Amino acid sequence: MKNEKLYNSGVLTELCKGAVLPPKELWENKKGGLVIIECPQRIPCNPCHTSCPTGAVVEFKDINDQPEIDYEKCTGCGMCVAKCPGLACFVIDLTFSEDKALLKLPYELTPMPEKKDKVWCLNRVGEVVTEGTVENITEPFKDSTKVLHVSIDKSFVDQVRSVRVVK
Amino acid sequence: MSEIKKTDILIVGGGAAGLSAAAEAASYGAKITVLESDLHLGGQLVKQTHKFFGSKDEHAGTRGYKIADIILKEIEDNKENVEVHTNTAAVGFYKNDGIVTAMSGEESYFKLQPKKILMATGAQERIIPFPNNDLPGVYGAGAVQTLMNVYGVVPGKKVLMVGAGNIGLIVSYQLMQAGVEIAAVLEALPKIGGYWVHAAKIRRLGVPILLRHTIKAALGKDVVEGAVIQELNDKFQLIGEPKKIDCDVICLAVGLTPTNEMLWQAGCEMKFVSQLCGHVPVRDAKLRTSHPDFWVAGDAAGIEEASAAMIEGRIAGLAMSEALGLKIQQENYGIYQERLDSLRRGEAGEKIRCGLGMAQITDWGNK
């Protein structure tokens, strides 16, 4: 792993098993987006698979396996985003508009934003990298984990993994 | 004081392991008495506002406190078999006649004569020595969770978390959910001890996790006003310059150690196993100790995750029921064991596997 010290403190430093990107062409044309899971460590956990309605998160041979995704089946529905106890699932929809992507990410903090609010978008170490707009807020399992749909400039999709809401 | 309460199974501790054992054994018709020293059942589960890992069988993806409700509801189905005493602690076991003394509240005592006993007493938090560690504002992580998640009180404004195991990482996240700032998370080892995803969750909110760092002292006259931290080398010696951190709470999440004094009293064979975080009873795969009437489950058997504690409770509940001569679901042994094994198969389970290799025996024979 690149920059091991940083990785060992919980920051993804390169793609690896359990943290892959979708095939480029499929990703660029898939309405609704595709899931990105950042779960590189073998831990006993599989709700991303059991919550997936389409079988896109492939069944685990061993519960400790890192998640594997069949991108042909992913619809970007975001059920895993809401279910993952590690908050490690994100959906990125590159078809949102010409220059903007839609990011669907888990949110369990206060304050709760409202639609059309501007939010700060944070990278994997919590630095503000851009501003985004909340397009929608869902709560698929009615269990207090919200899924924020945030539009951001396409060039930041590799970086943004969280938001800060300032009211 | 004179009357001796008889019961088939005494479960000491009404947390994840104890409640699961009660649910399992009650379903076979065993008469159970649960002693819980806290004011309510649920143990550590009731403080866990985050979603659990594991598989569906251990309610993965469900928040901990909701899991406590699920098990309590299961017990409710056989409530005629389960007698619960909260605010009641088991204080002693008398080997000569098998009597357990219990203290209800702080004044009233009673005696129990159980046929089988499960110690599901959980764990105690460790504390590390540093100057001023007795200042108000220095907390154990468990205390912070109780304050915040049971009573709705935040411990302060800015917290220095010591320890990046799962507890340190999760409690940091929960503090942030309550609007408390985390100054930093310190970890003496070169790598976080908890799940990587838990660390990633707080890293992306801007929390620094300082690996190879330790706390040197708490600052303040009457209460915590800050802390001094310093870097460590690979021999855990202090290097570099001490640094001052601004905080009003120092939260210690530096590990747990099994609580199992009554097993010593009962004369159970005990062993120090560092991977299980302290002295633990030697036990067979059905969680029976060297004393034929004592079982153990959960953190009292070795520090592990709540999901494992719940399955161990099931196995112990099953085994005690069998030992009482009740008709049980034999196939459950295999099902539960497979679930337990699968939870322990990963990278995070390596320590546990290694520890069990030392603490578990195949069979007690005719002992």
XYZ file of C-alpha atoms in Angstrom:
534
model
C 0.000 0.000 0.000
C 1.205 3.451 -0.988
C 1.974 5.770 1.941
C 1.418 3.030 4.478
C 1.406 5.305 7.510
C -1.481 7.327 6.114
C -3.353 4.166 5.117
C -2.819 2.744 8.622
C -4.634 5.758 10.063
C -7.749 5.130 7.936
C -7.075 6.971 4.680
C -7.327 5.189 1.337
C -4.148 5.871 -0.606
C -4.633 3.674 -3.653
C -7.126 1.324 -5.253
C -6.978 -2.234 -3.968
C -9.104 -5.284 -3.278
C -12.285 -4.005 -1.610
C -11.753 -0.499 -2.997
C -12.107 -0.474 -6.776
C -13.563 1.864 -9.396
C -16.224 0.847 -11.931
C -15.287 0.257 -15.577
C -14.944 3.741 -17.105
C -17.280 3.449 -20.055
C -20.126 1.834 -18.116
C -19.699 4.410 -15.358
C -19.871 7.393 -17.696
C -23.150 6.238 -19.215
C -24.956 4.650 -16.277
C -27.992 6.699 -15.246
C -28.443 6.531 -11.466
C -24.741 5.962 -10.998
C -22.627 3.088 -9.698
C -21.449 2.179 -6.238
C -17.923 2.705 -4.970
C -17.117 0.741 -1.824
C -14.013 1.579 0.193
C -13.631 -1.478 2.404
C -10.069 -2.786 1.988
C -9.751 -4.744 5.249
C -10.988 -8.269 5.860
C -13.624 -7.890 8.596
C -16.644 -10.053 9.407
C -19.395 -8.009 7.772
C -21.743 -8.419 4.803
C -24.780 -6.069 4.960
C -23.727 -4.450 1.646
C -24.501 -7.781 0.016
C -27.630 -8.631 2.010
C -29.120 -5.164 1.435
C -28.429 -5.166 -2.318
C -31.704 -5.707 -4.208
C -30.080 -6.584 -7.547
C -27.251 -8.897 -6.522
C -24.649 -6.381 -7.652
C -22.700 -6.804 -4.420
C -21.754 -10.413 -5.005
C -22.551 -13.016 -2.352
C -19.665 -13.481 0.109
C -17.923 -16.861 0.100
C -16.572 -15.988 3.531
C -18.147 -13.222 5.598
C -14.671 -11.710 6.064
C -14.137 -11.207 2.334
C -13.894 -7.707 0.941
C -16.966 -6.780 -1.115
C -16.909 -7.573 -4.818
C -19.180 -5.755 -7.246
C -20.815 -6.949 -10.445
C -21.120 -3.507 -12.018
C -23.460 -4.702 -14.778
C -26.104 -5.264 -12.092
C -25.612 -2.099 -10.014
C -28.401 0.466 -10.395
C -26.959 3.044 -8.005
C -30.002 2.677 -5.752
C -27.956 3.440 -2.646
C -29.448 0.803 -0.330
C -25.929 -0.285 0.646
C -25.004 3.356 1.228
C -27.702 3.513 3.888
C -27.056 0.056 5.364
C -23.256 -0.211 5.600
C -22.245 0.043 9.285
C -18.844 1.311 8.184
C -20.345 4.116 6.055
C -18.026 2.865 3.335
C -20.419 2.828 0.354
C -20.890 5.771 -2.008
C -22.771 6.084 -5.277
C -21.388 8.332 -7.985
C -23.625 9.258 -10.930
C -21.604 10.793 -13.739
C -24.676 11.376 -15.924
C -26.183 14.064 -13.675
C -25.290 16.918 -16.056
C -22.604 18.021 -18.475
C -20.193 19.211 -15.808
C -21.689 17.938 -12.528
C -21.803 14.519 -10.935
C -24.279 13.400 -8.285
C -22.783 11.852 -5.164
C -24.982 9.759 -2.870
C -23.375 9.523 0.556
C -24.388 8.462 4.074
C -25.049 11.180 6.644
C -25.689 10.683 10.375
C -24.701 14.068 11.768
C -26.340 17.345 12.655
C -27.313 19.829 11.393
C -29.485 18.250 8.718
C -29.345 20.178 5.448
C -32.351 20.918 3.281
C -32.729 20.504 -0.465
C -30.821 23.125 -2.452
C -28.564 23.939 0.520
C -24.897 24.491 -0.275
C -22.542 22.213 1.666
C -18.776 21.951 2.009
C -17.418 18.797 0.392
C -14.587 17.054 2.222
C -11.881 14.696 1.048
C -10.639 11.583 2.872
C -8.794 13.641 5.487
C -11.591 16.127 6.018
C -10.219 19.029 3.974
C -12.724 21.187 2.111
C -12.092 20.639 -1.599
C -15.205 22.082 -3.199
C -18.746 23.240 -2.637
C -21.748 21.061 -3.461
C -25.540 21.412 -3.641
C -27.929 19.073 -1.835
C -30.304 17.822 -4.528
C -32.215 15.283 -2.469
C -32.278 13.600 0.954
C -33.551 10.047 1.447
C -33.745 7.639 4.374
C -34.174 4.193 2.768
C -34.445 2.151 5.975
C -36.065 4.805 8.194
C -33.286 4.168 10.704
C -31.799 7.670 10.986
C -29.101 7.089 8.385
C -29.831 9.619 5.665
C -28.496 9.425 2.140
C -27.591 12.873 0.829
C -27.608 13.404 -2.920
C -25.061 16.129 -3.536
C -24.105 17.556 -6.919
C -20.464 18.503 -7.340
C -18.121 19.465 -10.113
C -17.125 16.251 -11.930
C -13.424 16.807 -11.428
C -13.794 16.165 -7.660
C -15.501 12.742 -7.723
C -12.289 10.925 -6.823
C -11.794 13.093 -3.765
C -15.092 13.940 -2.100
C -16.231 11.400 0.504
C -18.044 13.516 3.077
C -19.794 16.834 3.561
C -19.939 19.483 6.235
C -23.229 21.260 6.671
C -22.929 24.804 7.936
C -26.137 26.481 9.059
C -31.987 -13.538 54.317
C -33.154 -16.969 55.423
C -34.959 -18.155 52.297
C -32.813 -19.679 49.603
C -34.009 -19.033 46.084
C -33.765 -22.099 43.846
C -33.260 -21.799 40.126
C -32.133 -24.039 37.265
C -29.792 -21.509 35.738
C -28.302 -18.405 37.253
C -27.047 -15.905 34.707
C -24.756 -13.286 36.159
C -24.860 -10.281 33.832
C -27.757 -9.152 31.613
C -25.755 -7.899 28.648
C -25.240 -9.245 25.129
C -24.026 -12.697 26.234
C -26.274 -13.129 29.280
C -29.481 -12.113 27.530
C -28.744 -14.344 24.540
C -28.147 -17.270 26.896
C -31.396 -16.489 28.721
C -33.342 -16.374 25.455
C -31.883 -19.689 24.286
C -32.286 -21.588 27.582
C -35.757 -20.182 28.305
C -36.967 -21.545 24.975
C -36.199 -25.087 26.205
C -38.099 -24.533 29.436
C -35.221 -23.935 31.862
C -36.063 -21.755 34.856
C -33.659 -18.859 34.784
C -32.654 -16.088 37.141
C -30.736 -13.131 35.696
C -28.768 -10.805 37.968
C -27.852 -7.414 36.513
C -25.901 -4.896 38.553
C -27.052 -1.960 36.425
C -30.494 -0.362 36.742
C -31.616 -1.886 33.433
C -30.838 -4.862 31.207
C -28.816 -4.685 28.011
C -25.251 -4.210 29.205
C -23.084 -2.412 26.673
C -25.635 -2.945 23.887
C -27.852 -0.120 25.118
C -25.016 2.393 24.658
C -24.247 1.414 21.082
C -25.914 3.902 18.783
C -23.920 2.721 15.758
C -24.889 -0.077 13.409
C -23.366 -3.461 14.085
C -21.082 -5.499 11.864
C -21.381 -9.216 11.306
C -24.086 -11.065 9.441
C -27.873 -10.877 9.505
C -27.916 -13.608 12.163
C -26.245 -11.203 14.574
C -28.421 -8.319 13.348
C -25.693 -6.644 11.289
C -26.685 -3.215 10.058
C -28.937 -2.701 13.097
C -28.001 -0.269 15.857
C -26.801 -1.906 19.085
C -29.514 -0.587 21.387
C -32.166 -1.935 19.011
C -30.505 -5.355 19.154
C -30.983 -5.344 22.949
C -34.707 -4.750 22.339
C -34.857 -7.655 19.875
C -33.334 -10.111 22.394
C -35.517 -8.791 25.224
C -38.557 -9.338 23.052
C -37.468 -12.926 22.432
C -37.156 -13.456 26.202
C -40.630 -11.956 26.625
C -42.006 -14.941 24.659
C -40.934 -17.237 27.500
C -41.166 -14.727 30.305
C -42.656 -17.234 32.759
C -39.257 -18.941 32.730
C -37.125 -15.868 33.354
C -36.843 -13.911 36.584
C -34.834 -10.707 36.318
C -33.220 -8.787 39.174
C -31.753 -5.457 38.118
C -29.656 -3.295 40.434
C -28.465 -6.610 41.851
C -24.918 -7.931 41.941
C -23.631 -11.446 42.593
C -21.143 -10.913 45.398
C -19.903 -14.373 46.290
C -19.946 -18.092 45.614
C -19.592 -20.656 48.388
C -17.941 -23.784 47.145
C -19.035 -26.064 49.963
C -22.785 -25.776 49.320
C -22.976 -24.070 45.893
C -24.755 -20.984 47.277
C -24.458 -17.616 45.533
C -25.006 -14.459 47.562
C -26.558 -11.501 45.788
C -26.816 -7.878 46.834
C -29.900 -5.999 45.749
C -29.414 -2.230 45.870
C -26.887 -1.531 48.595
C -28.621 -2.881 51.658
C -30.510 -6.049 50.945
C -28.959 -9.467 50.419
C -30.358 -12.816 49.370
C -29.092 -16.304 48.631
C -29.519 -18.408 45.523
C -28.962 -22.075 44.898
C -28.661 -22.569 41.150
C -28.057 -25.867 39.400
C -25.951 -24.201 36.701
C -24.277 -20.802 36.595
C -23.284 -18.688 33.612
C -20.794 -15.910 34.199
C -21.621 -13.295 31.581
C -20.073 -10.495 33.572
C -18.370 -8.691 30.712
C -15.286 -6.591 31.192
C -13.719 -3.645 32.970
C -11.961 -0.749 31.353
C -8.242 -0.378 31.669
C -6.630 2.855 32.667
C -3.101 4.034 31.943
C -0.894 5.965 34.345
C 0.088 9.575 33.621
C 0.376 12.675 35.815
C -3.012 14.194 36.685
C -5.008 11.225 35.404
C -7.303 11.718 38.396
C -8.449 15.183 37.279
C -12.159 15.585 36.594
C -12.459 15.399 32.824
C -10.453 12.187 32.466
C -12.993 9.519 31.513
C -13.096 5.904 30.448
C -14.746 5.501 27.050
C -17.515 3.400 28.601
C -18.388 6.239 30.967
C -18.541 8.693 28.066
C -20.913 6.366 26.231
C -23.126 5.951 29.307
C -23.291 9.681 29.902
C -23.944 10.516 26.287
C -25.991 7.640 24.910
C -27.950 6.560 27.989
C -28.428 9.884 29.783
C -28.063 12.370 26.919
C -25.275 14.395 28.538
C -22.176 15.443 26.598
C -18.954 15.184 28.627
C -17.397 18.407 27.328
C -16.595 20.470 24.260
C -13.320 19.095 22.966
C -12.047 15.581 23.533
C -8.629 13.987 23.262
C -9.237 10.286 22.587
C -6.516 7.901 23.727
C -6.645 4.613 21.816
C -7.670 3.778 18.235
C -9.243 0.384 18.810
C -12.889 -0.035 17.811
C -14.095 1.580 21.035
C -11.908 4.680 20.645
C -12.914 5.071 16.998
C -16.628 4.464 17.524
C -16.900 6.675 20.597
C -15.087 9.450 18.705
C -17.694 9.211 15.959
C -20.542 9.185 18.489
C -19.089 12.260 20.199
C -19.036 14.044 16.850
C -22.645 13.052 16.285
C -23.409 14.756 19.599
C -21.679 17.895 18.372
C -18.463 17.442 20.382
C -15.134 18.210 18.738
C -12.359 15.583 18.687
C -8.949 17.223 19.077
C -7.150 14.030 18.028
C -7.098 10.266 18.477
C -3.813 8.908 19.830
C -2.542 5.394 19.161
C 0.727 4.019 20.509
C 0.920 1.320 17.831
C 1.943 2.022 14.215
C -1.549 1.020 13.035
C -5.117 1.550 14.190
C -6.384 -1.425 16.177
C -10.059 -1.110 15.241
C -11.723 -1.656 11.899
C -10.242 0.448 9.107
C -13.677 1.693 8.012
C -14.366 3.106 11.493
C -11.148 5.109 11.242
C -11.931 6.272 7.686
C -15.318 7.526 8.933
C -13.731 10.018 11.355
C -10.701 10.801 9.195
C -12.941 12.186 6.455
C -14.556 14.433 9.043
C -11.124 15.896 9.685
C -10.085 14.077 12.874
C -6.328 13.486 13.080
C -5.361 9.961 14.127
C -1.826 10.217 15.474
C -0.140 6.828 15.269
C 2.838 6.151 17.546
C 1.743 8.838 19.968
C 0.971 8.709 23.662
C -0.370 10.962 26.375
C 2.297 12.263 28.779
C 0.188 14.288 31.174
C -3.156 15.916 31.739
C -3.018 19.665 32.294
C -5.220 21.742 34.582
C -5.650 22.664 38.217
C -9.199 21.634 39.139
C -10.377 20.174 35.855
C -8.792 19.079 32.571
C -7.652 22.091 30.570
C -5.407 20.321 28.112
C -2.986 17.469 27.608
C 0.636 16.911 26.718
C 1.286 14.309 24.041
C 4.470 12.948 22.525
C 5.610 10.709 19.697
C 6.983 7.202 20.288
C 9.589 5.255 18.380
C 9.251 1.589 17.495
C 10.581 0.634 20.949
C 7.826 2.761 22.545
C 10.384 5.299 23.780
C 9.473 8.978 23.742
C 10.988 10.922 20.854
C 10.673 14.472 19.554
C 9.225 17.391 21.439
C 6.185 17.137 23.738
C 3.188 18.921 22.273
C 0.310 20.655 24.006
C -3.249 19.762 22.999
C -6.188 21.966 23.829
C -9.073 19.896 25.265
C -11.430 19.714 28.243
C -11.944 15.941 28.176
C -9.428 13.121 27.963
C -11.150 9.889 27.032
C -9.295 6.630 27.645
C -10.088 3.805 25.264
C -7.030 1.733 26.018
C -8.593 -1.660 26.280
C -10.664 -3.895 28.489
C -9.954 -6.797 30.752
C -12.349 -9.687 31.538
C -14.393 -9.506 34.774
C -14.598 -12.967 36.247
C -13.730 -12.914 39.966
C -16.440 -15.414 40.868
C -14.820 -18.002 38.624
C -11.673 -17.703 40.749
C -13.823 -18.150 43.858
C -15.345 -21.278 42.366
C -11.873 -22.667 41.803
C -12.132 -22.744 38.009
C -8.885 -23.319 36.180
C -7.764 -19.861 35.024
C -5.098 -18.880 32.553
C -3.485 -15.603 31.572
C -3.951 -15.177 27.815
C -2.741 -11.825 26.521
C -4.715 -12.170 23.256
C -7.913 -12.451 25.302
C -6.778 -9.458 27.383
C -6.307 -10.994 30.813
C -7.047 -13.998 32.999
C -9.746 -16.188 31.506
C -11.212 -19.548 32.463
C -10.086 -22.584 30.524
C -13.226 -23.814 28.773
C -14.463 -26.373 26.276
C -16.165 -25.523 22.979
C -19.532 -25.462 24.771
C -18.140 -22.776 27.108
C -18.063 -24.994 30.203
C -15.267 -24.206 32.642
C -13.303 -26.756 34.708
C -16.080 -26.504 37.328
C -18.883 -28.761 36.025
C -21.630 -26.257 36.951
C -19.973 -23.067 35.689
C -20.141 -21.703 32.158
C -18.730 -18.485 30.742
C -19.664 -16.342 27.729
C -18.919 -12.943 26.239
C -16.130 -10.623 27.327
C -15.745 -12.481 30.651
C -14.327 -15.323 28.531
C -11.978 -12.993 26.627
C -12.399 -9.567 25.046
C -14.157 -9.768 21.683
C -16.980 -8.125 19.731
C -20.614 -8.092 20.924
C -21.657 -10.207 17.940
C -19.425 -13.031 19.210
C -20.695 -12.527 22.777
C -24.272 -13.046 21.580
C -23.401 -16.344 19.877
C -21.357 -17.544 22.847
C -24.380 -16.794 25.033
C -26.516 -18.968 22.747
C -24.050 -21.861 22.946
C -23.796 -21.619 26.738
C -27.599 -21.431 27.043
C -27.888 -24.516 24.892
C -25.209 -26.427 26.800
C -26.592 -25.584 30.250
C -30.063 -26.684 29.139
C -28.613 -29.936 27.858
C -26.750 -30.462 31.123
C -30.060 -30.002 32.963
C -31.466 -32.886 30.919
C -33.810 -30.728 28.841
C -34.613 -31.564 25.251
C -32.637 -29.165 23.114
C -32.109 -28.467 19.412
C -28.875 -30.436 18.981
C -28.293 -28.989 15.517
C -28.023 -25.507 17.020
C -24.528 -26.343 18.284
C -23.290 -26.714 14.738
C -25.141 -23.638 13.494
C -23.858 -21.386 16.276
C -20.321 -22.733 16.093
C -20.185 -22.080 12.355
C -21.378 -18.497 12.867
C -18.773 -17.956 15.550
C -16.022 -19.482 13.439
C -16.941 -17.329 10.457
C -16.813 -14.140 12.530
C -13.322 -15.110 13.683
C -11.966 -16.156 10.306
C -10.727 -12.714 9.176
C -7.737 -10.534 9.875
C -9.470 -9.049 12.919
C -10.133 -12.508 14.333
C -6.540 -13.659 14.282
C -5.839 -12.548 17.841
C -8.939 -14.333 19.114
C -8.101 -17.549 17.260
C -4.654 -17.487 18.736
C -5.975 -16.794 22.260
C -8.576 -19.553 22.036
C -5.849 -21.956 21.049
C -4.501 -21.444 24.545
C -7.720 -21.158 26.545
C -9.880 -23.819 24.948
C -9.674 -27.550 25.539
C -11.411 -30.196 23.462
C -13.073 -32.097 26.253
C -13.131 -32.128 30.069
C -13.482 -35.929 30.019
C -15.016 -37.148 33.260
C -13.934 -34.152 35.252
